[in-house]
PDB file of C-alpha atoms in Angstrom:
ATOM      1  CA  MET A   6    -233.951-254.208 110.110  1.00  0.00           C
ATOM      2  CA  GLY A   7    -237.061-253.220 108.178  1.00  0.00           C
ATOM      3  CA  ASP A   8    -237.396-250.282 106.000  1.00  0.00           C
ATOM      4  CA  VAL A   9    -234.254-248.753 107.474  1.00  0.00           C
ATOM      5  CA  GLN A  10    -231.890-250.911 105.557  1.00  0.00           C
ATOM      6  CA  ARG A  11    -232.894-249.204 102.310  1.00  0.00           C
ATOM      7  CA  VAL A  12    -230.634-245.586 103.779  1.00  0.00           C
ATOM      8  CA  PHE A  13    -228.067-248.430 103.033  1.00  0.00           C
ATOM      9  CA  TYR A  14    -228.122-247.756  99.218  1.00  0.00           C
ATOM     10  CA  PHE A  15    -227.434-244.326  99.548  1.00  0.00           C
ATOM     11  CA  HIS A  16    -225.500-243.972 102.684  1.00  0.00           C
ATOM     12  CA  VAL A  17    -222.772-245.850 101.465  1.00  0.00           C
ATOM     13  CA  ALA A  18    -223.262-244.157  98.490  1.00  0.00           C
ATOM     14  CA  SER A  19    -222.819-240.419  99.843  1.00  0.00           C
ATOM     15  CA  GLY A  20    -219.278-242.345 101.803  1.00  0.00           C
ATOM     16  CA  TRP A  21    -218.113-243.659  98.231  1.00  0.00           C
ATOM     17  CA  VAL A  22    -218.336-239.766  96.674  1.00  0.00           C
ATOM     18  CA  GLY A  23    -217.039-238.132  99.961  1.00  0.00           C
ATOM     19  CA  ALA A  24    -213.864-240.009  99.857  1.00  0.00           C
ATOM     20  CA  LEU A  25    -213.433-240.300  96.308  1.00  0.00           C
ATOM     21  CA  ALA A  26    -213.822-236.042  96.089  1.00  0.00           C
ATOM     22  CA  PHE A  27    -211.176-236.183  98.922  1.00  0.00           C
ATOM     23  CA  LEU A  28    -209.190-238.491  96.445  1.00  0.00           C
ATOM     24  CA  VAL A  29    -209.452-235.915  93.715  1.00  0.00           C
ATOM     25  CA  ALA A  30    -208.614-233.576  95.362  1.00  0.00           C
ATOM     26  CA  ALA A  31    -204.933-234.824  96.542  1.00  0.00           C
ATOM     27  CA  VAL A  32    -204.105-235.521  92.770  1.00  0.00           C
ATOM     28  CA  SER A  33    -205.297-231.927  91.967  1.00  0.00           C
ATOM     29  CA  GLY A  34    -203.440-230.673  94.587  1.00  0.00           C
ATOM     30  CA  GLY A  35    -200.116-233.436  93.420  1.00  0.00           C
ATOM     31  CA  ILE A  36    -201.116-231.796  89.906  1.00  0.00           C
ATOM     32  CA  TYR A  37    -201.103-228.043  91.046  1.00  0.00           C
ATOM     33  CA  LEU A  38    -197.721-228.337  93.016  1.00  0.00           C
ATOM     34  CA  ALA A  39    -196.243-229.938  89.562  1.00  0.00           C
ATOM     35  CA  ARG A  40    -197.598-227.516  87.223  1.00  0.00           C
ATOM     36  CA  GLY A  41    -198.429-224.354  89.325  1.00  0.00           C
ATOM     37  CA  LYS A  42    -201.599-223.854  87.457  1.00  0.00           C
ATOM     38  CA  ARG A  43    -204.415-222.511  89.121  1.00  0.00           C
ATOM     39  CA  ARG A  44    -206.965-224.274  87.711  1.00  0.00           C
ATOM     40  CA  TRP A  45    -206.178-227.856  89.749  1.00  0.00           C
ATOM     41  CA  ASP A  46    -206.670-225.688  92.936  1.00  0.00           C
ATOM     42  CA  ALA A  47    -209.862-224.758  91.693  1.00  0.00           C
ATOM     43  CA  VAL A  48    -210.708-228.323  91.210  1.00  0.00           C
ATOM     44  CA  GLY A  49    -209.134-229.096  95.013  1.00  0.00           C
ATOM     45  CA  LEU A  50    -211.040-226.790  96.264  1.00  0.00           C
ATOM     46  CA  ALA A  51    -214.376-228.227  94.427  1.00  0.00           C
ATOM     47  CA  SER A  52    -213.993-231.347  95.177  1.00  0.00           C
ATOM     48  CA  VAL A  53    -213.486-231.356  98.853  1.00  0.00           C
ATOM     49  CA  GLU A  54    -216.746-228.347  99.611  1.00  0.00           C
ATOM     50  CA  ILE A  55    -218.807-231.648  97.514  1.00  0.00           C
ATOM     51  CA  GLY A  56    -217.397-233.957  99.177  1.00  0.00           C
ATOM     52  CA  LEU A  57    -217.898-232.413 102.349  1.00  0.00           C
ATOM     53  CA  ALA A  58    -221.420-232.309 102.076  1.00  0.00           C
ATOM     54  CA  PHE A  59    -221.425-236.434 101.098  1.00  0.00           C
ATOM     55  CA  THR A  60    -219.410-237.081 103.888  1.00  0.00           C
ATOM     56  CA  LEU A  61    -221.723-234.975 106.342  1.00  0.00           C
ATOM     57  CA  ALA A  62    -224.525-236.692 104.821  1.00  0.00           C
ATOM     58  CA  ASN A  63    -223.062-240.221 105.171  1.00  0.00           C
ATOM     59  CA  LEU A  64    -222.283-239.340 109.091  1.00  0.00           C
ATOM     60  CA  ILE A  65    -225.799-238.102 109.194  1.00  0.00           C
ATOM     61  CA  SER A  66    -227.132-241.249 107.659  1.00  0.00           C
ATOM     62  CA  GLY A  67    -225.756-243.734 109.073  1.00  0.00           C
ATOM     63  CA  SER A  68    -226.647-242.115 112.885  1.00  0.00           C
ATOM     64  CA  VAL A  69    -230.223-242.690 111.805  1.00  0.00           C
ATOM     65  CA  TRP A  70    -229.994-245.593 110.462  1.00  0.00           C
ATOM     66  CA  ALA A  71    -227.768-246.630 114.034  1.00  0.00           C
ATOM     67  CA  ARG A  72    -230.509-245.365 115.898  1.00  0.00           C
ATOM     68  CA  PRO A  73    -233.136-248.450 115.452  1.00  0.00           C
ATOM     69  CA  ILE A  74    -230.345-251.038 114.412  1.00  0.00           C
ATOM     70  CA  TRP A  75    -227.762-250.472 118.000  1.00  0.00           C
ATOM     71  CA  ASN A  76    -230.154-248.536 120.105  1.00  0.00           C
ATOM     72  CA  THR A  77    -228.217-245.488 120.330  1.00  0.00           C
ATOM     73  CA  TRP A  78    -227.804-242.614 117.409  1.00  0.00           C
ATOM     74  CA  TRP A  79    -224.376-242.280 118.237  1.00  0.00           C
ATOM     75  CA  THR A  80    -221.758-244.259 119.594  1.00  0.00           C
ATOM     76  CA  TRP A  81    -217.664-243.718 119.756  1.00  0.00           C
ATOM     77  CA  ASP A  82    -217.266-246.509 117.674  1.00  0.00           C
ATOM     78  CA  PRO A  83    -213.357-246.019 115.491  1.00  0.00           C
ATOM     79  CA  ARG A  84    -215.218-246.049 111.976  1.00  0.00           C
ATOM     80  CA  LEU A  85    -217.703-243.354 113.295  1.00  0.00           C
ATOM     81  CA  VAL A  86    -215.167-241.449 114.830  1.00  0.00           C
ATOM     82  CA  THR A  87    -212.253-242.015 112.077  1.00  0.00           C
ATOM     83  CA  ALA A  88    -215.288-240.454 109.930  1.00  0.00           C
ATOM     84  CA  SER A  89    -215.863-237.361 112.051  1.00  0.00           C
ATOM     85  CA  VAL A  90    -211.924-236.780 112.412  1.00  0.00           C
ATOM     86  CA  MET A  91    -211.573-236.889 107.753  1.00  0.00           C
ATOM     87  CA  GLU A  92    -215.095-234.310 108.073  1.00  0.00           C
ATOM     88  CA  LEU A  93    -213.080-231.596 110.818  1.00  0.00           C
ATOM     89  CA  VAL A  94    -209.795-232.265 108.453  1.00  0.00           C
ATOM     90  CA  TYR A  95    -211.809-231.317 105.247  1.00  0.00           C
ATOM     91  CA  VAL A  96    -213.807-228.526 107.525  1.00  0.00           C
ATOM     92  CA  ALA A  97    -210.020-226.534 108.358  1.00  0.00           C
ATOM     93  CA  TYR A  98    -209.219-227.228 104.967  1.00  0.00           C
ATOM     94  CA  LEU A  99    -211.536-224.368 104.223  1.00  0.00           C
ATOM     95  CA  LEU A 100    -211.038-222.703 107.108  1.00  0.00           C
ATOM     96  CA  LEU A 101    -207.508-222.038 106.742  1.00  0.00           C
ATOM     97  CA  ARG A 102    -207.429-221.603 103.402  1.00  0.00           C
ATOM     98  CA  GLN A 103    -209.492-218.516 103.802  1.00  0.00           C
ATOM     99  CA  GLY A 104    -207.084-217.523 106.534  1.00  0.00           C
ATOM    100  CA  ILE A 105    -204.500-216.841 103.602  1.00  0.00           C
ATOM    101  CA  GLU A 106    -204.927-213.916 101.500  1.00  0.00           C
ATOM    102  CA  ASP A 107    -202.523-214.138  98.627  1.00  0.00           C
ATOM    103  CA  PRO A 108    -203.978-216.827  96.136  1.00  0.00           C
ATOM    104  CA  ASP A 109    -200.789-218.698  95.605  1.00  0.00           C
ATOM    105  CA  ARG A 110    -199.497-219.015  98.922  1.00  0.00           C
ATOM    106  CA  ARG A 111    -203.377-220.283  99.390  1.00  0.00           C
ATOM    107  CA  ALA A 112    -203.575-222.491  96.173  1.00  0.00           C
ATOM    108  CA  ARG A 113    -199.950-224.198  97.496  1.00  0.00           C
ATOM    109  CA  PHE A 114    -201.199-224.972 100.967  1.00  0.00           C
ATOM    110  CA  GLY A 115    -204.273-225.806 100.093  1.00  0.00           C
ATOM    111  CA  ALA A 116    -202.561-228.707  97.687  1.00  0.00           C
ATOM    112  CA  VAL A 117    -200.236-229.875 100.170  1.00  0.00           C
ATOM    113  CA  TYR A 118    -203.125-230.213 102.975  1.00  0.00           C
ATOM    114  CA  ALA A 119    -204.580-232.013 100.410  1.00  0.00           C
ATOM    115  CA  ILE A 120    -201.904-234.145  99.928  1.00  0.00           C
ATOM    116  CA  VAL A 121    -201.518-234.324 103.957  1.00  0.00           C
ATOM    117  CA  GLY A 122    -205.039-234.787 104.976  1.00  0.00           C
ATOM    118  CA  PHE A 123    -205.670-237.776 102.406  1.00  0.00           C
ATOM    119  CA  LEU A 124    -204.965-239.993 104.630  1.00  0.00           C
ATOM    120  CA  SER A 125    -207.645-239.405 107.338  1.00  0.00           C
ATOM    121  CA  VAL A 126    -209.546-241.797 104.102  1.00  0.00           C
ATOM    122  CA  PRO A 127    -207.871-244.933 104.266  1.00  0.00           C
ATOM    123  CA  LEU A 128    -207.644-244.687 107.697  1.00  0.00           C
ATOM    124  CA  THR A 129    -211.187-244.450 107.858  1.00  0.00           C
ATOM    125  CA  PHE A 130    -211.607-247.236 105.397  1.00  0.00           C
ATOM    126  CA  LEU A 131    -209.716-249.350 106.756  1.00  0.00           C
ATOM    127  CA  SER A 132    -210.722-248.314 110.784  1.00  0.00           C
ATOM    128  CA  ILE A 133    -213.010-251.545 110.814  1.00  0.00           C
ATOM    129  CA  ARG A 134    -210.626-253.802 109.625  1.00  0.00           C
ATOM    130  CA  ILE A 135    -207.891-252.367 111.518  1.00  0.00           C
ATOM    131  CA  PHE A 136    -209.147-251.752 115.038  1.00  0.00           C
ATOM    132  CA  ARG A 137    -212.841-254.038 116.845  1.00  0.00           C
ATOM    133  CA  THR A 138    -216.190-252.896 115.913  1.00  0.00           C
ATOM    134  CA  ILE A 139    -219.716-252.939 115.572  1.00  0.00           C
ATOM    135  CA  HIS A 140    -219.702-250.961 112.243  1.00  0.00           C
ATOM    136  CA  PRO A 141    -220.490-254.076 109.161  1.00  0.00           C
ATOM    137  CA  VAL A 142    -217.380-254.518 106.708  1.00  0.00           C
ATOM    138  CA  VAL A 143    -219.057-253.928 103.333  1.00  0.00           C
ATOM    139  CA  VAL A 144    -216.488-253.861 100.480  1.00  0.00           C
ATOM    140  CA  GLY A 145    -215.055-257.474 100.777  1.00  0.00           C
ATOM    141  CA  ASN A 146    -216.727-258.365 103.756  1.00  0.00           C
ATOM    142  CA  ASN A 147    -215.522-262.264 103.245  1.00  0.00           C
ATOM    143  CA  ASP A 148    -211.819-260.569 104.285  1.00  0.00           C
ATOM    144  CA  PRO A 149    -211.666-263.399 107.281  1.00  0.00           C
ATOM    145  CA  THR A 150    -210.487-259.942 109.920  1.00  0.00           C
ATOM    146  CA  ALA A 151    -213.795-258.040 109.391  1.00  0.00           C
ATOM    147  CA  GLN A 152    -215.330-258.193 112.153  1.00  0.00           C
ATOM    148  CA  GLY A 153    -218.689-257.761 111.009  1.00  0.00           C
ATOM    149  CA  THR A 154    -220.230-259.218 107.769  1.00  0.00           C
ATOM    150  CA  PHE A 155    -223.732-257.702 105.545  1.00  0.00           C
ATOM    151  CA  ASP A 156    -224.414-259.855 103.110  1.00  0.00           C
ATOM    152  CA  MET A 157    -226.071-258.849 100.068  1.00  0.00           C
ATOM    153  CA  THR A 158    -228.826-260.622  97.829  1.00  0.00           C
ATOM    154  CA  PRO A 159    -228.199-259.881  93.957  1.00  0.00           C
ATOM    155  CA  PRO A 160    -231.059-257.202  93.453  1.00  0.00           C
ATOM    156  CA  MET A 161    -229.545-255.647  96.886  1.00  0.00           C
ATOM    157  CA  LEU A 162    -226.012-255.740  94.531  1.00  0.00           C
ATOM    158  CA  GLN A 163    -227.145-254.335  91.319  1.00  0.00           C
ATOM    159  CA  THR A 164    -229.372-251.562  93.347  1.00  0.00           C
ATOM    160  CA  PHE A 165    -225.786-250.632  95.358  1.00  0.00           C
ATOM    161  CA  PHE A 166    -223.844-250.258  92.240  1.00  0.00           C
ATOM    162  CA  VAL A 167    -226.386-248.828  90.191  1.00  0.00           C
ATOM    163  CA  SER A 168    -226.882-246.467  93.103  1.00  0.00           C
ATOM    164  CA  LEU A 169    -222.872-245.943  93.849  1.00  0.00           C
ATOM    165  CA  ALA A 170    -222.814-245.596  89.536  1.00  0.00           C
ATOM    166  CA  VAL A 171    -225.587-241.894  89.844  1.00  0.00           C
ATOM    167  CA  PHE A 172    -223.726-241.040  93.026  1.00  0.00           C
ATOM    168  CA  THR A 173    -220.757-240.847  91.233  1.00  0.00           C
ATOM    169  CA  LEU A 174    -222.093-239.076  87.888  1.00  0.00           C
ATOM    170  CA  LEU A 175    -224.571-236.927  90.241  1.00  0.00           C
ATOM    171  CA  TYR A 176    -220.418-235.665  91.550  1.00  0.00           C
ATOM    172  CA  GLY A 177    -218.606-235.391  88.172  1.00  0.00           C
ATOM    173  CA  VAL A 178    -221.712-232.782  87.375  1.00  0.00           C
ATOM    174  CA  LEU A 179    -220.945-230.811  90.582  1.00  0.00           C
ATOM    175  CA  LEU A 180    -217.293-230.812  90.457  1.00  0.00           C
ATOM    176  CA  TRP A 181    -218.194-229.319  86.669  1.00  0.00           C
ATOM    177  CA  HIS A 182    -220.505-226.721  87.624  1.00  0.00           C
ATOM    178  CA  ARG A 183    -218.269-225.873  91.042  1.00  0.00           C
ATOM    179  CA  VAL A 184    -214.974-225.623  89.514  1.00  0.00           C
ATOM    180  CA  ARG A 185    -216.291-223.362  86.560  1.00  0.00           C
ATOM    181  CA  MET A 186    -218.321-221.383  89.069  1.00  0.00           C
ATOM    182  CA  GLN A 187    -214.389-220.758  91.172  1.00  0.00           C
ATOM    183  CA  SER A 188    -213.328-219.525  87.437  1.00  0.00           C
ATOM    184  CA  LEU A 189    -215.978-216.819  87.331  1.00  0.00           C
ATOM    185  CA  ALA A 190    -214.820-215.776  90.944  1.00  0.00           C
ATOM    186  CA  GLU A 191    -211.199-215.942  90.320  1.00  0.00           C
ATOM    187  CA  THR A 192    -212.525-213.817  86.614  1.00  0.00           C
ATOM    188  CA  VAL A 193    -214.927-211.844  89.179  1.00  0.00           C
ATOM    189  CA  GLU A 194    -211.672-210.828  92.123  1.00  0.00           C
ATOM    190  CA  GLU A 195    -209.111-209.995  89.540  1.00  0.00           C
ATOM    191  CA  ARG A 196    -211.579-207.481  87.636  1.00  0.00           C
ATOM    192  CA  LYS A 197    -212.494-205.422  91.297  1.00  0.00           C
ATOM    193  CA  LEU A 198    -209.052-205.588  91.903  1.00  0.00           C
ATOM    194  CA  LYS A 199    -208.074-204.151  88.321  1.00  0.00           C
ATOM    195  CA  LEU A 200    -210.893-201.214  88.793  1.00  0.00           C
ATOM    196  CA  LEU A 201    -209.562-200.622  92.015  1.00  0.00           C
ATOM    197  CA  SER A 202    -206.081-200.009  91.478  1.00  0.00           C
ATOM    198  CA  ALA A 203    -207.326-197.921  87.794  1.00  0.00           C
TER     199      ALA A 203
ATOM    200  CA  MET B  18    -240.698-264.126 122.218  1.00  0.00           C
ATOM    201  CA  ALA B  19    -240.605-264.585 118.883  1.00  0.00           C
ATOM    202  CA  LEU B  20    -240.352-262.032 115.950  1.00  0.00           C
ATOM    203  CA  GLU B  21    -243.722-261.373 114.497  1.00  0.00           C
ATOM    204  CA  GLY B  22    -241.911-259.702 111.339  1.00  0.00           C
ATOM    205  CA  PRO B  23    -239.417-257.058 110.333  1.00  0.00           C
ATOM    206  CA  ALA B  24    -239.296-254.129 112.707  1.00  0.00           C
ATOM    207  CA  GLN B  25    -240.918-250.774 112.356  1.00  0.00           C
ATOM    208  CA  THR B  26    -238.114-248.527 111.289  1.00  0.00           C
ATOM    209  CA  PHE B  27    -239.819-246.780 108.233  1.00  0.00           C
ATOM    210  CA  ASN B  28    -240.295-243.126 109.712  1.00  0.00           C
ATOM    211  CA  TYR B  29    -236.067-243.447 110.054  1.00  0.00           C
ATOM    212  CA  MET B  30    -235.851-244.788 106.265  1.00  0.00           C
ATOM    213  CA  LEU B  31    -238.037-241.345 105.681  1.00  0.00           C
ATOM    214  CA  LEU B  32    -235.427-239.316 108.265  1.00  0.00           C
ATOM    215  CA  GLY B  33    -232.567-241.032 107.073  1.00  0.00           C
ATOM    216  CA  TYR B  34    -233.562-240.409 102.598  1.00  0.00           C
ATOM    217  CA  GLY B  35    -234.940-237.291 104.019  1.00  0.00           C
ATOM    218  CA  VAL B  36    -230.782-235.969 105.634  1.00  0.00           C
ATOM    219  CA  ILE B  37    -228.843-236.975 102.571  1.00  0.00           C
ATOM    220  CA  LEU B  38    -231.049-235.487 100.405  1.00  0.00           C
ATOM    221  CA  GLY B  39    -231.183-232.672 102.108  1.00  0.00           C
ATOM    222  CA  CYS B  40    -227.608-231.905 102.829  1.00  0.00           C
ATOM    223  CA  ILE B  41    -227.564-232.493  98.330  1.00  0.00           C
ATOM    224  CA  ALA B  42    -230.008-229.627  98.337  1.00  0.00           C
ATOM    225  CA  VAL B  43    -228.182-227.534 100.981  1.00  0.00           C
ATOM    226  CA  LEU B  44    -225.335-227.769  98.893  1.00  0.00           C
ATOM    227  CA  LEU B  45    -227.185-227.239  96.049  1.00  0.00           C
ATOM    228  CA  ALA B  46    -229.133-223.647  97.035  1.00  0.00           C
ATOM    229  CA  SER B  47    -225.269-222.748  98.343  1.00  0.00           C
ATOM    230  CA  MET B  48    -224.079-222.940  95.036  1.00  0.00           C
ATOM    231  CA  VAL B  49    -226.652-221.010  93.292  1.00  0.00           C
ATOM    232  CA  ALA B  50    -227.128-218.722  95.599  1.00  0.00           C
ATOM    233  CA  ARG B  51    -223.175-218.037  95.294  1.00  0.00           C
ATOM    234  CA  TYR B  52    -223.689-217.923  91.334  1.00  0.00           C
ATOM    235  CA  ARG B  53    -226.360-215.106  91.599  1.00  0.00           C
ATOM    236  CA  SER B  54    -224.117-212.851  93.141  1.00  0.00           C
ATOM    237  CA  LEU B  55    -220.956-213.684  90.978  1.00  0.00           C
ATOM    238  CA  MET B  56    -223.487-212.460  88.046  1.00  0.00           C
ATOM    239  CA  ARG B  57    -224.308-209.593  90.320  1.00  0.00           C
ATOM    240  CA  ASP B  58    -221.161-208.681  91.118  1.00  0.00           C
ATOM    241  CA  THR B  59    -220.040-209.259  87.167  1.00  0.00           C
ATOM    242  CA  ARG B  60    -223.215-207.039  86.087  1.00  0.00           C
ATOM    243  CA  MET B  61    -221.545-204.253  88.383  1.00  0.00           C
ATOM    244  CA  LEU B  62    -218.522-204.200  87.123  1.00  0.00           C
ATOM    245  CA  ASP B  63    -219.761-203.932  83.478  1.00  0.00           C
ATOM    246  CA  GLU B  64    -221.716-201.619  84.679  1.00  0.00           C
ATOM    247  CA  LEU B  65    -218.166-199.469  86.185  1.00  0.00           C
ATOM    248  CA  GLU B  66    -215.899-200.523  83.585  1.00  0.00           C
ATOM    249  CA  ALA B  67    -219.177-198.792  81.147  1.00  0.00           C
ATOM    250  CA  GLN B  68    -218.518-195.799  83.485  1.00  0.00           C
ATOM    251  CA  GLY B  69    -215.318-195.451  83.246  1.00  0.00           C
ATOM    252  CA  LYS B  70    -215.180-195.589  79.583  1.00  0.00           C
ATOM    253  CA  ARG B  71    -217.482-191.941  78.829  1.00  0.00           C
TER     254      ARG B  71
END
């Protein structure tokens, strides 16, 4: 593969953060539905936004990696298709949210959508095990049902885990700031409404 | 014909890194821009509220 193999550490870590972000959004949605506190809606929205950016990075870097290895930028492989569908599901989440004016209704919709939309995440993860594909299996590659394999040497594994840890930390920091910004946005919105009604 | 060494894919590696860092940079820039806009709104609201009290 040559040097392009090194994209792997960022490519997989981006995909991991995308999946984690969508999981956090689904869990936040569940907590919002149970408790009704708007802060959980802010967590869900923030997490989806971050997840979208990292999933997009994962998709495009995968395409860049595929060009010299598969000799194509894109192929209708089950993993590529399910990952793209997952991205579009969450793009729709943001677009549909914008169409709802009532904040409580918007938050309820966002919570239910994040939970239902999360189905696309395990489908993407399992697609390389369920369907015939040219995409290698990285996690649990000793699975006998897996079509492709990706063996790593101990130094590669260490680098891989450091990369996962750093990206997870980055996600945590971004989520923290994005949630705080959402709280500020809600405060500004409330103040504007108060000023207009006065 | 035997391969002489690993494939020359350095440029693709750079492109891959650029794409990933670019996506993160766009997310960060968007967050910074929205934060600045919110702070501008906050200052404007402070001024309007102060004018209203006078």
